[in-house]
Short mmCIF file of C-alpha atoms in Angstrom, two decimals:
data_model
loop_
_atom_site.label_atom_id
_atom_site.label_comp_id
_atom_site.label_asym_id
_atom_site.label_seq_id
_atom_site.Cartn_x
_atom_site.Cartn_y
_atom_site.Cartn_z
CA TRP A 835 6.85 5.90 9.09
CA ASN A 836 3.39 4.41 7.22
CA PRO A 837 3.92 0.52 7.64
CA VAL A 838 2.11 0.11 4.41
CA THR A 839 4.46 1.67 2.08
CA TYR A 840 7.67 0.98 4.18
CA THR A 841 9.08 -2.69 3.82
CA PRO A 842 12.66 -2.49 2.66
CA ASN A 843 13.52 -4.99 5.68
CA LEU A 844 10.21 -6.39 6.09
CA VAL A 845 10.82 -10.28 6.42
CA VAL A 846 7.27 -12.13 7.49
CA ARG A 847 7.51 -15.85 7.11
CA PHE A 848 6.04 -19.23 9.12
CA ALA A 849 9.45 -21.56 9.51
CA SER A 850 9.26 -24.89 11.02
CA GLY A 851 11.66 -27.29 12.34
CA GLY A 852 14.23 -27.00 15.44
CA LYS A 853 14.54 -27.58 18.88
CA GLY A 854 11.84 -26.94 21.79
CA PHE A 855 11.47 -24.06 23.97
CA SER A 856 9.45 -22.90 26.72
CA ASN A 857 9.11 -19.72 28.26
CA SER A 858 11.63 -17.70 30.97
CA LYS A 859 11.05 -14.73 32.87
CA THR A 860 12.46 -11.91 31.19
CA GLY A 861 11.22 -13.11 27.70
CA SER A 862 11.21 -16.24 25.59
CA LYS A 863 14.09 -18.28 26.03
CA LYS A 864 15.49 -21.69 24.56
CA GLN A 865 15.27 -24.52 27.09
CA GLY A 866 12.66 -27.72 26.64
CA GLY A 867 10.59 -29.97 23.97
CA GLY A 868 7.03 -30.65 23.05
CA LYS A 869 4.81 -29.32 20.35
CA SER A 870 3.05 -26.01 20.54
CA ALA A 871 -0.62 -24.53 20.21
CA VAL A 872 -1.68 -21.10 19.73
CA PRO A 873 -4.06 -20.18 22.91
CA ALA A 874 -6.89 -17.41 22.56
CA GLY A 875 -5.17 -13.96 22.63
CA TRP A 876 -1.91 -15.30 21.10
CA GLU A 877 -0.88 -15.25 17.48
CA LYS A 878 2.01 -17.55 15.60
CA ALA A 879 4.70 -14.79 14.31
CA LEU A 880 7.80 -16.13 13.56
CA ASN A 881 10.33 -18.77 13.93
CA VAL A 882 13.30 -18.85 16.56
CA GLU A 883 15.32 -19.63 13.33
CA ASP A 884 14.03 -16.90 11.30
CA PHE A 885 16.94 -14.80 13.87
CA THR A 886 20.65 -15.34 12.28
CA ALA A 887 23.87 -14.28 13.94
CA ALA A 888 23.82 -10.97 11.34
CA LYS A 889 20.01 -10.28 12.55
CA LYS A 890 18.80 -10.33 15.72
CA ILE A 891 15.74 -7.90 14.92
CA LEU A 892 12.93 -8.77 12.90
CA PRO A 893 9.61 -6.99 12.03
CA PHE A 894 6.50 -8.95 12.59
CA SER A 895 2.85 -8.30 10.63
CA SER A 896 0.08 -9.69 12.45
CA GLN A 897 -3.04 -10.56 10.75
CA LYS A 898 -5.34 -10.76 13.47
CA ALA A 899 -3.67 -7.51 15.03
CA ASP A 900 -3.95 -5.55 11.76
CA PHE A 901 -0.75 -4.11 13.58
CA ILE A 902 3.19 -4.47 13.26
CA PHE A 903 5.33 -5.73 15.63
CA MET A 904 9.30 -5.88 16.11
CA LEU A 905 10.86 -9.23 17.52
CA TYR A 906 14.63 -9.06 19.34
CA ASP A 907 16.51 -12.28 19.66
CA VAL A 908 18.99 -11.22 22.64
CA ASP A 909 21.32 -13.66 23.87
CA GLY A 910 18.21 -16.23 23.51
CA ASP A 911 15.69 -14.45 25.23
CA ILE A 912 13.35 -13.30 22.89
CA PHE A 913 11.41 -10.19 23.27
CA CYS A 914 8.57 -7.94 21.41
CA THR A 915 7.56 -4.29 20.87
CA GLU A 916 5.51 -1.86 18.62
CA ALA A 917 7.20 -1.23 15.39
CA GLU A 918 8.15 2.69 15.82
CA SER A 919 9.51 4.65 18.55
CA THR A 920 7.27 6.55 20.39
CA ALA A 921 9.41 10.20 19.94
CA PHE A 922 9.43 10.68 15.90
CA LYS A 923 7.69 6.90 14.84
CA PHE A 924 11.11 5.95 13.93
CA PRO A 925 11.24 2.35 12.70
CA LEU A 926 12.77 0.40 15.15
CA SER A 927 14.53 -2.60 12.86
CA ASP A 928 17.72 -0.70 13.23
CA ALA A 929 17.70 0.11 16.63
CA GLU A 930 21.04 -1.15 18.84
CA VAL A 931 20.39 -3.23 21.52
CA PHE A 932 22.63 -3.08 24.97
CA LYS A 933 22.50 -3.89 28.44
CA GLY A 934 20.79 -1.30 30.11
CA VAL A 935 20.67 -0.88 33.88
CA ASN A 936 17.51 -2.93 34.62
CA GLY A 937 18.39 -5.68 31.31
CA PRO A 938 17.83 -5.63 28.05
CA ALA A 939 17.14 -2.51 25.61
CA ILE A 940 17.15 -1.20 22.60
CA ARG A 941 18.08 2.29 21.52
CA VAL A 942 16.77 4.73 18.56
CA PRO A 943 19.19 5.61 16.27
CA LEU A 944 17.77 9.02 14.70
CA ASP A 945 16.81 10.47 18.00
CA GLY A 946 18.47 8.53 21.09
CA THR A 947 15.77 7.75 22.81
CA SER A 948 16.31 4.05 24.87
CA TYR A 949 13.97 2.20 26.05
CA ASP A 950 13.34 -1.11 28.27
CA LEU A 951 12.82 -4.14 27.12
CA ASN A 952 11.30 -5.90 29.35
CA THR A 953 9.15 -2.92 30.73
CA GLY A 954 8.73 -0.61 27.80
CA ALA A 955 9.99 2.46 30.03
CA VAL A 956 11.53 4.94 28.16
CA ILE A 957 14.69 5.20 29.55
CA GLU A 958 16.64 8.15 27.93
CA TRP A 959 14.47 10.84 26.05
CA CYS A 960 16.00 12.61 22.77
CA PRO A 961 19.07 13.38 24.27
CA LYS A 962 21.37 16.31 22.62
CA ASP A 963 24.17 14.22 22.18
CA ASN A 964 24.84 15.35 18.41
CA PRO A 965 23.75 18.36 15.93
CA ILE A 966 20.87 16.65 14.79
CA ARG A 967 19.60 15.06 17.70
CA ASN A 968 19.82 18.56 19.39
CA LEU A 969 17.76 19.51 16.90
CA LEU A 970 15.14 16.74 17.55
CA GLY A 971 15.13 16.98 21.70
CA SER A 972 14.84 20.77 21.57
CA LEU A 973 11.46 19.31 19.58
CA LYS A 974 10.54 17.28 22.38
CA ALA A 975 11.72 18.99 25.31
CA LYS A 976 8.69 20.26 26.62
CA VAL A 977 6.74 16.63 26.00
CA ASP A 978 6.95 14.05 28.42
CA PRO A 979 8.22 10.60 27.61
CA VAL A 980 6.28 8.04 26.08
CA PRO A 981 6.65 4.46 27.20
CA LEU A 982 6.96 1.62 23.84
CA ARG A 983 4.09 -1.23 24.04
CA VAL A 984 5.73 -4.43 24.73
CA PHE A 985 4.23 -7.38 24.26
CA GLU A 986 4.53 -11.44 26.15
CA THR A 987 6.05 -13.79 23.97
CA LYS A 988 6.51 -17.94 24.41
CA ILE A 989 8.17 -20.08 22.46
CA GLY A 990 6.27 -23.02 21.26
CA GLY A 991 7.78 -26.77 20.85
CA ASN A 992 8.88 -26.66 17.31
CA GLY A 993 10.86 -23.00 18.18
CA ASP A 994 7.29 -21.01 16.63
CA ILE A 995 7.33 -17.86 18.18
CA LEU A 996 3.85 -16.72 20.15
CA ILE A 997 2.69 -13.14 20.95
CA ARG A 998 0.11 -11.76 23.06
CA LEU A 999 -1.81 -9.29 21.02
CA GLN A 1000 -2.58 -7.25 24.57
CA THR A 1001 0.58 -5.23 25.67
CA LYS A 1002 2.03 -6.34 29.09
#
């Protein structure tokens, strides 16, 4: 997957307005009010209003980091990861979000690999649970699972989502 040429679902816009927000322990959760400033080492990505009931996973192309992130709205908590899976570099824009044992998690539709959204830890690596995944799982059978990079998020007072440009 080449982020320069793969852009069918790419949404990069900066919305303003909305209610105030602040941090929670497991991501950034809607809470209080106030204006947001962008601290050093962080970048303003999207706004919480960019998420809809139908679209809870959005990509963001960082100009500061020359990197594409994936942002997830899980019950009002905002999580951020790298944009591609670690097994086969499949775009995570269509990942399945589910409740894992330790909190929110995602599953890659192509190879079935699942990751913890809080830590990026691999929950299940390339399961062989259908014919295509049997083949893909066989290709990765002798490869150690690679965690997904996750990034801290903050929500500013106007709903702007900030991403810390270093991994957790």
